[in-house]
Amino acid sequence: MTHPTDPVTTGLIHHPYHPPAGFDAVPPAVFKASTVIFRDTQALRQRSWKSRDGYTYGLHGTPTTFTLEERIATLEGGRHCVLVPSGLAGITLVNLALLRRGDEVLLPHNVYGPSREQARTLLDAMGVGWREYDAMDAAALAAMITPATRLVWLEAPGSVSMEFPDLRALVQAVHAGGALAALDSTWAGGVAFRPFDMGIDISMHALTKYPSGGADVLMGAIVTQDEELAHRVLQMHSVTGTGVSANDAEFILRSLPTLRVRYEAHDSVARDLALWLQQQSVVTQVLHPALPGSPGHAHWRAHCTAAAGLFSVMFDERHPQDQVDRFVDALRLFKIGYSWGGPVSLAVPYDIQAMRTAGASPQGRLVRLSIGLEALEDLRADLAQALKVAFG
Ligand SMILES: *Cc1c(COP(=O)(O)O)cnc(C)c1O
């Protein structure tokens, strides 16, 4: 390189120093780029965004995001992974990659709410039809599938009401009907069950939850086994500009080694609290798939080795909503807020009957609890004092 005449301007931009090679450490390095520099024009022309063995532009991946993609593919038991800026963006990308005008998609009756809202607005505007099926009835799903049905979304358990479906039977029905099965695998976290052991075609995991574990990063992952499916997802990824930042990827890479121990800690405390709440006279039902008597408990036992720290509590309808809200407002350690998977326990009241348009809905007034990483005794004391404030 010619020596720059101005050391403070050009010299600081085109600096000759290169640190010695051979550095190694526990965390993977964080590479940040919009522009990726090519060695020469031939390299520029030869390289393609479709290939994961080279780099073209920050949006299509860096060593940092490729590293995280490989680890998430391993976590899910799949082969190809694409990262997107949120779990919801993951749902969007799967829908855009696989659905065309005139196609139909089926959603479970207990689907993640924003996914239904997307069908109602975006998919409807695209000319894609959608219907809901009863996730607890595989035969009914089989009967609903038509030649137009391209894609069926699955969730295990369902959002908020927590019914655990017969996943393998649902996947079988989807494939018998000639459609693709996409699973929102966020609850499983790659720990409770291995998504691809269920025979699904696509897994969408909101890394925002347990893989992040900090309540600080939004990210989604789409994992596939099949080369051709992976390519369709990658194609849509490249034209929608839905890449992720290296700093966000770094947070998830740092949290992944503790994923299993955190998941198991959330699980253990949540199950103890669920059992304790079940014994409180004001509580009519606790919806937690690992609890005998919860909807789909037998399916949970057949599919899972663990459970997320997430469950819902039902109060009798004779208690007005105000009184249930007073319980939530009286909680001190539990904060009021959406999402889950972080260290802080959370509570949200949901109008579950208004959210369901198909399938059965639990009776009464619902509060969903996400159990963080606080001590069991402290969380139990917090629930006890709040129950006392609201219900006496
Ligand atoms: C949180 C969540 C999502 C969406 O993830 P975001 O990153 O918040 O967009 C999707 N599905 C399920 C089941 C979730 O819990």
PDB file of N, CA and C in Angstrom, residues 136 156-165 187 192 210 263-278 283-301 304-314 362 366-371:
ATOM      1  N   MET A 136     -56.675 -30.129  19.205  1.00  0.00           N
ATOM      2  CA  MET A 136     -56.801 -31.335  20.015  1.00  0.00           C
ATOM      3  C   MET A 136     -57.542 -32.444  19.266  1.00  0.00           C
ATOM      4  N   ALA A 156     -47.070 -26.342  20.237  1.00  0.00           N
ATOM      5  CA  ALA A 156     -47.149 -27.319  21.316  1.00  0.00           C
ATOM      6  C   ALA A 156     -46.412 -26.821  22.554  1.00  0.00           C
ATOM      7  N   PRO A 157     -47.146 -26.447  23.617  1.00  0.00           N
ATOM      8  CA  PRO A 157     -48.603 -26.380  23.701  1.00  0.00           C
ATOM      9  C   PRO A 157     -49.129 -25.112  23.042  1.00  0.00           C
ATOM     10  N   GLY A 158     -50.478 -24.973  23.001  1.00  0.00           N
ATOM     11  CA  GLY A 158     -51.094 -23.779  22.448  1.00  0.00           C
ATOM     12  C   GLY A 158     -50.808 -22.566  23.320  1.00  0.00           C
ATOM     13  N   SER A 159     -50.886 -21.379  22.708  1.00  0.00           N
ATOM     14  CA  SER A 159     -50.599 -20.146  23.428  1.00  0.00           C
ATOM     15  C   SER A 159     -51.657 -19.871  24.491  1.00  0.00           C
ATOM     16  N   VAL A 160     -51.220 -19.487  25.660  1.00  0.00           N
ATOM     17  CA  VAL A 160     -52.021 -18.996  26.779  1.00  0.00           C
ATOM     18  C   VAL A 160     -52.883 -20.089  27.433  1.00  0.00           C
ATOM     19  N   SER A 161     -53.646 -20.873  26.631  1.00  0.00           N
ATOM     20  CA  SER A 161     -54.480 -21.921  27.238  1.00  0.00           C
ATOM     21  C   SER A 161     -53.724 -23.244  27.391  1.00  0.00           C
ATOM     22  N   MET A 162     -52.546 -23.370  26.795  1.00  0.00           N
ATOM     23  CA  MET A 162     -51.562 -24.410  27.133  1.00  0.00           C
ATOM     24  C   MET A 162     -51.976 -25.859  26.868  1.00  0.00           C
ATOM     25  N   GLU A 163     -52.952 -26.100  25.969  1.00  0.00           N
ATOM     26  CA  GLU A 163     -53.297 -27.490  25.637  1.00  0.00           C
ATOM     27  C   GLU A 163     -52.139 -28.118  24.866  1.00  0.00           C
ATOM     28  N   PHE A 164     -51.708 -29.314  25.264  1.00  0.00           N
ATOM     29  CA  PHE A 164     -50.653 -29.990  24.511  1.00  0.00           C
ATOM     30  C   PHE A 164     -51.288 -30.947  23.510  1.00  0.00           C
ATOM     31  N   PRO A 165     -51.043 -30.752  22.202  1.00  0.00           N
ATOM     32  CA  PRO A 165     -51.695 -31.591  21.185  1.00  0.00           C
ATOM     33  C   PRO A 165     -50.953 -32.910  20.980  1.00  0.00           C
ATOM     34  N   TRP A 187     -41.848 -22.793  22.800  1.00  0.00           N
ATOM     35  CA  TRP A 187     -42.047 -23.324  24.151  1.00  0.00           C
ATOM     36  C   TRP A 187     -41.048 -24.432  24.477  1.00  0.00           C
ATOM     37  N   ALA A 192     -37.382 -29.423  25.728  1.00  0.00           N
ATOM     38  CA  ALA A 192     -38.507 -30.280  26.155  1.00  0.00           C
ATOM     39  C   ALA A 192     -38.732 -31.423  25.171  1.00  0.00           C
ATOM     40  N   TYR A 210     -36.140 -18.318  25.672  1.00  0.00           N
ATOM     41  CA  TYR A 210     -35.060 -18.952  26.438  1.00  0.00           C
ATOM     42  C   TYR A 210     -33.669 -18.826  25.814  1.00  0.00           C
ATOM     43  N   TYR A 263     -33.404 -23.606  31.474  1.00  0.00           N
ATOM     44  CA  TYR A 263     -34.722 -24.184  31.138  1.00  0.00           C
ATOM     45  C   TYR A 263     -35.185 -25.095  32.274  1.00  0.00           C
ATOM     46  N   GLU A 264     -34.267 -25.930  32.754  1.00  0.00           N
ATOM     47  CA  GLU A 264     -34.636 -26.877  33.807  1.00  0.00           C
ATOM     48  C   GLU A 264     -34.931 -26.172  35.127  1.00  0.00           C
ATOM     49  N   ALA A 265     -34.240 -25.066  35.380  1.00  0.00           N
ATOM     50  CA  ALA A 265     -34.508 -24.300  36.609  1.00  0.00           C
ATOM     51  C   ALA A 265     -35.885 -23.634  36.537  1.00  0.00           C
ATOM     52  N   HIS A 266     -36.197 -23.022  35.387  1.00  0.00           N
ATOM     53  CA  HIS A 266     -37.528 -22.424  35.198  1.00  0.00           C
ATOM     54  C   HIS A 266     -38.604 -23.507  35.383  1.00  0.00           C
ATOM     55  N   ASP A 267     -38.356 -24.661  34.763  1.00  0.00           N
ATOM     56  CA  ASP A 267     -39.313 -25.772  34.775  1.00  0.00           C
ATOM     57  C   ASP A 267     -39.594 -26.222  36.213  1.00  0.00           C
ATOM     58  N   SER A 268     -38.535 -26.451  36.964  1.00  0.00           N
ATOM     59  CA  SER A 268     -38.679 -27.005  38.312  1.00  0.00           C
ATOM     60  C   SER A 268     -39.492 -26.074  39.223  1.00  0.00           C
ATOM     61  N   VAL A 269     -39.150 -24.790  39.224  1.00  0.00           N
ATOM     62  CA  VAL A 269     -39.852 -23.838  40.094  1.00  0.00           C
ATOM     63  C   VAL A 269     -41.299 -23.655  39.603  1.00  0.00           C
ATOM     64  N   ALA A 270     -41.488 -23.605  38.285  1.00  0.00           N
ATOM     65  CA  ALA A 270     -42.840 -23.429  37.739  1.00  0.00           C
ATOM     66  C   ALA A 270     -43.739 -24.594  38.138  1.00  0.00           C
ATOM     67  N   ARG A 271     -43.209 -25.822  38.078  1.00  0.00           N
ATOM     68  CA  ARG A 271     -44.057 -26.970  38.429  1.00  0.00           C
ATOM     69  C   ARG A 271     -44.431 -26.951  39.904  1.00  0.00           C
ATOM     70  N   ASP A 272     -43.483 -26.559  40.780  1.00  0.00           N
ATOM     71  CA  ASP A 272     -43.802 -26.462  42.209  1.00  0.00           C
ATOM     72  C   ASP A 272     -44.877 -25.407  42.457  1.00  0.00           C
ATOM     73  N   LEU A 273     -44.743 -24.256  41.771  1.00  0.00           N
ATOM     74  CA  LEU A 273     -45.724 -23.183  41.969  1.00  0.00           C
ATOM     75  C   LEU A 273     -47.084 -23.572  41.386  1.00  0.00           C
ATOM     76  N   ALA A 274     -47.068 -24.277  40.259  1.00  0.00           N
ATOM     77  CA  ALA A 274     -48.331 -24.705  39.634  1.00  0.00           C
ATOM     78  C   ALA A 274     -49.076 -25.652  40.588  1.00  0.00           C
ATOM     79  N   LEU A 275     -48.342 -26.582  41.185  1.00  0.00           N
ATOM     80  CA  LEU A 275     -48.962 -27.518  42.138  1.00  0.00           C
ATOM     81  C   LEU A 275     -49.513 -26.781  43.350  1.00  0.00           C
ATOM     82  N   TRP A 276     -48.758 -25.818  43.853  1.00  0.00           N
ATOM     83  CA  TRP A 276     -49.184 -25.045  45.023  1.00  0.00           C
ATOM     84  C   TRP A 276     -50.439 -24.228  44.696  1.00  0.00           C
ATOM     85  N   LEU A 277     -50.446 -23.608  43.504  1.00  0.00           N
ATOM     86  CA  LEU A 277     -51.613 -22.801  43.110  1.00  0.00           C
ATOM     87  C   LEU A 277     -52.853 -23.673  42.950  1.00  0.00           C
ATOM     88  N   GLN A 278     -52.652 -24.913  42.468  1.00  0.00           N
ATOM     89  CA  GLN A 278     -53.766 -25.840  42.275  1.00  0.00           C
ATOM     90  C   GLN A 278     -54.479 -26.123  43.609  1.00  0.00           C
ATOM     91  N   VAL A 283     -58.488 -20.796  43.201  1.00  0.00           N
ATOM     92  CA  VAL A 283     -58.050 -21.212  41.857  1.00  0.00           C
ATOM     93  C   VAL A 283     -58.880 -22.406  41.397  1.00  0.00           C
ATOM     94  N   THR A 284     -59.547 -22.285  40.242  1.00  0.00           N
ATOM     95  CA  THR A 284     -60.381 -23.395  39.766  1.00  0.00           C
ATOM     96  C   THR A 284     -59.580 -24.391  38.935  1.00  0.00           C
ATOM     97  N   GLN A 285     -58.539 -23.908  38.229  1.00  0.00           N
ATOM     98  CA  GLN A 285     -57.739 -24.808  37.400  1.00  0.00           C
ATOM     99  C   GLN A 285     -56.376 -24.194  37.118  1.00  0.00           C
ATOM    100  N   VAL A 286     -55.367 -25.043  37.039  1.00  0.00           N
ATOM    101  CA  VAL A 286     -54.043 -24.594  36.593  1.00  0.00           C
ATOM    102  C   VAL A 286     -53.760 -25.290  35.269  1.00  0.00           C
ATOM    103  N   LEU A 287     -53.468 -24.485  34.238  1.00  0.00           N
ATOM    104  CA  LEU A 287     -53.228 -25.025  32.894  1.00  0.00           C
ATOM    105  C   LEU A 287     -51.723 -25.116  32.665  1.00  0.00           C
ATOM    106  N   HIS A 288     -51.189 -26.298  32.913  1.00  0.00           N
ATOM    107  CA  HIS A 288     -49.750 -26.555  32.769  1.00  0.00           C
ATOM    108  C   HIS A 288     -49.649 -27.982  32.228  1.00  0.00           C
ATOM    109  N   PRO A 289     -49.126 -28.150  31.015  1.00  0.00           N
ATOM    110  CA  PRO A 289     -49.203 -29.472  30.378  1.00  0.00           C
ATOM    111  C   PRO A 289     -48.562 -30.600  31.192  1.00  0.00           C
ATOM    112  N   ALA A 290     -47.612 -30.285  32.091  1.00  0.00           N
ATOM    113  CA  ALA A 290     -46.964 -31.343  32.876  1.00  0.00           C
ATOM    114  C   ALA A 290     -47.777 -31.705  34.120  1.00  0.00           C
ATOM    115  N   LEU A 291     -48.908 -31.030  34.327  1.00  0.00           N
ATOM    116  CA  LEU A 291     -49.753 -31.308  35.496  1.00  0.00           C
ATOM    117  C   LEU A 291     -50.870 -32.278  35.109  1.00  0.00           C
ATOM    118  N   PRO A 292     -50.972 -33.428  35.800  1.00  0.00           N
ATOM    119  CA  PRO A 292     -52.076 -34.337  35.500  1.00  0.00           C
ATOM    120  C   PRO A 292     -53.399 -33.570  35.576  1.00  0.00           C
ATOM    121  N   GLY A 293     -54.282 -33.803  34.614  1.00  0.00           N
ATOM    122  CA  GLY A 293     -55.561 -33.106  34.598  1.00  0.00           C
ATOM    123  C   GLY A 293     -55.563 -31.916  33.661  1.00  0.00           C
ATOM    124  N   SER A 294     -54.370 -31.432  33.273  1.00  0.00           N
ATOM    125  CA  SER A 294     -54.325 -30.327  32.312  1.00  0.00           C
ATOM    126  C   SER A 294     -54.608 -30.869  30.910  1.00  0.00           C
ATOM    127  N   PRO A 295     -55.238 -30.049  30.049  1.00  0.00           N
ATOM    128  CA  PRO A 295     -55.572 -30.536  28.705  1.00  0.00           C
ATOM    129  C   PRO A 295     -54.325 -30.988  27.931  1.00  0.00           C
ATOM    130  N   GLY A 296     -54.359 -32.228  27.457  1.00  0.00           N
ATOM    131  CA  GLY A 296     -53.247 -32.759  26.668  1.00  0.00           C
ATOM    132  C   GLY A 296     -52.096 -33.298  27.512  1.00  0.00           C
ATOM    133  N   HIS A 297     -52.331 -33.482  28.809  1.00  0.00           N
ATOM    134  CA  HIS A 297     -51.240 -33.961  29.677  1.00  0.00           C
ATOM    135  C   HIS A 297     -50.648 -35.288  29.168  1.00  0.00           C
ATOM    136  N   ALA A 298     -51.508 -36.191  28.702  1.00  0.00           N
ATOM    137  CA  ALA A 298     -51.016 -37.493  28.205  1.00  0.00           C
ATOM    138  C   ALA A 298     -50.117 -37.281  26.976  1.00  0.00           C
ATOM    139  N   HIS A 299     -50.471 -36.325  26.119  1.00  0.00           N
ATOM    140  CA  HIS A 299     -49.629 -36.032  24.945  1.00  0.00           C
ATOM    141  C   HIS A 299     -48.300 -35.424  25.384  1.00  0.00           C
ATOM    142  N   TRP A 300     -48.360 -34.542  26.396  1.00  0.00           N
ATOM    143  CA  TRP A 300     -47.103 -33.978  26.917  1.00  0.00           C
ATOM    144  C   TRP A 300     -46.192 -35.113  27.383  1.00  0.00           C
ATOM    145  N   ARG A 301     -46.773 -36.069  28.119  1.00  0.00           N
ATOM    146  CA  ARG A 301     -45.963 -37.188  28.639  1.00  0.00           C
ATOM    147  C   ARG A 301     -45.369 -38.019  27.513  1.00  0.00           C
ATOM    148  N   CYS A 304     -42.622 -35.257  25.634  1.00  0.00           N
ATOM    149  CA  CYS A 304     -41.685 -34.323  26.272  1.00  0.00           C
ATOM    150  C   CYS A 304     -40.908 -34.942  27.433  1.00  0.00           C
ATOM    151  N   THR A 305     -39.728 -34.383  27.665  1.00  0.00           N
ATOM    152  CA  THR A 305     -38.935 -34.765  28.836  1.00  0.00           C
ATOM    153  C   THR A 305     -38.834 -33.603  29.829  1.00  0.00           C
ATOM    154  N   ALA A 306     -39.391 -32.445  29.484  1.00  0.00           N
ATOM    155  CA  ALA A 306     -39.337 -31.268  30.355  1.00  0.00           C
ATOM    156  C   ALA A 306     -40.459 -30.328  29.936  1.00  0.00           C
ATOM    157  N   ALA A 307     -40.595 -29.203  30.654  1.00  0.00           N
ATOM    158  CA  ALA A 307     -41.615 -28.212  30.309  1.00  0.00           C
ATOM    159  C   ALA A 307     -41.049 -26.822  30.554  1.00  0.00           C
ATOM    160  N   ALA A 308     -41.543 -25.853  29.781  1.00  0.00           N
ATOM    161  CA  ALA A 308     -41.126 -24.471  29.990  1.00  0.00           C
ATOM    162  C   ALA A 308     -41.723 -23.947  31.297  1.00  0.00           C
ATOM    163  N   GLY A 309     -41.198 -22.840  31.809  1.00  0.00           N
ATOM    164  CA  GLY A 309     -41.687 -22.257  33.067  1.00  0.00           C
ATOM    165  C   GLY A 309     -42.866 -21.334  32.833  1.00  0.00           C
ATOM    166  N   LEU A 310     -43.851 -21.835  32.113  1.00  0.00           N
ATOM    167  CA  LEU A 310     -44.949 -20.990  31.655  1.00  0.00           C
ATOM    168  C   LEU A 310     -46.258 -21.727  31.905  1.00  0.00           C
ATOM    169  N   PHE A 311     -47.207 -21.102  32.594  1.00  0.00           N
ATOM    170  CA  PHE A 311     -48.512 -21.743  32.774  1.00  0.00           C
ATOM    171  C   PHE A 311     -49.566 -20.687  33.071  1.00  0.00           C
ATOM    172  N   SER A 312     -50.833 -21.113  33.030  1.00  0.00           N
ATOM    173  CA  SER A 312     -51.930 -20.182  33.266  1.00  0.00           C
ATOM    174  C   SER A 312     -52.781 -20.665  34.432  1.00  0.00           C
ATOM    175  N   VAL A 313     -53.360 -19.704  35.137  1.00  0.00           N
ATOM    176  CA  VAL A 313     -54.181 -19.981  36.307  1.00  0.00           C
ATOM    177  C   VAL A 313     -55.588 -19.473  36.026  1.00  0.00           C
ATOM    178  N   MET A 314     -56.604 -20.300  36.336  1.00  0.00           N
ATOM    179  CA  MET A 314     -57.992 -19.893  36.111  1.00  0.00           C
ATOM    180  C   MET A 314     -58.663 -19.563  37.442  1.00  0.00           C
ATOM    181  N   PRO A 362     -60.927 -22.645  27.944  1.00  0.00           N
ATOM    182  CA  PRO A 362     -61.107 -22.866  29.380  1.00  0.00           C
ATOM    183  C   PRO A 362     -62.110 -21.872  29.969  1.00  0.00           C
ATOM    184  N   LEU A 366     -58.527 -15.835  33.314  1.00  0.00           N
ATOM    185  CA  LEU A 366     -57.186 -16.414  33.185  1.00  0.00           C
ATOM    186  C   LEU A 366     -56.083 -15.394  33.481  1.00  0.00           C
ATOM    187  N   VAL A 367     -55.060 -15.858  34.192  1.00  0.00           N
ATOM    188  CA  VAL A 367     -53.820 -15.090  34.348  1.00  0.00           C
ATOM    189  C   VAL A 367     -52.676 -16.001  33.940  1.00  0.00           C
ATOM    190  N   ARG A 368     -51.856 -15.533  32.981  1.00  0.00           N
ATOM    191  CA  ARG A 368     -50.697 -16.340  32.593  1.00  0.00           C
ATOM    192  C   ARG A 368     -49.474 -15.910  33.394  1.00  0.00           C
ATOM    193  N   LEU A 369     -48.764 -16.891  33.912  1.00  0.00           N
ATOM    194  CA  LEU A 369     -47.550 -16.628  34.673  1.00  0.00           C
ATOM    195  C   LEU A 369     -46.343 -17.181  33.922  1.00  0.00           C
ATOM    196  N   SER A 370     -45.297 -16.368  33.835  1.00  0.00           N
ATOM    197  CA  SER A 370     -44.015 -16.838  33.326  1.00  0.00           C
ATOM    198  C   SER A 370     -43.071 -16.824  34.508  1.00  0.00           C
ATOM    199  N   ILE A 371     -42.522 -17.991  34.832  1.00  0.00           N
ATOM    200  CA  ILE A 371     -41.664 -18.083  36.007  1.00  0.00           C
ATOM    201  C   ILE A 371     -40.221 -17.777  35.616  1.00  0.00           C
TER     202      ILE A 371
END
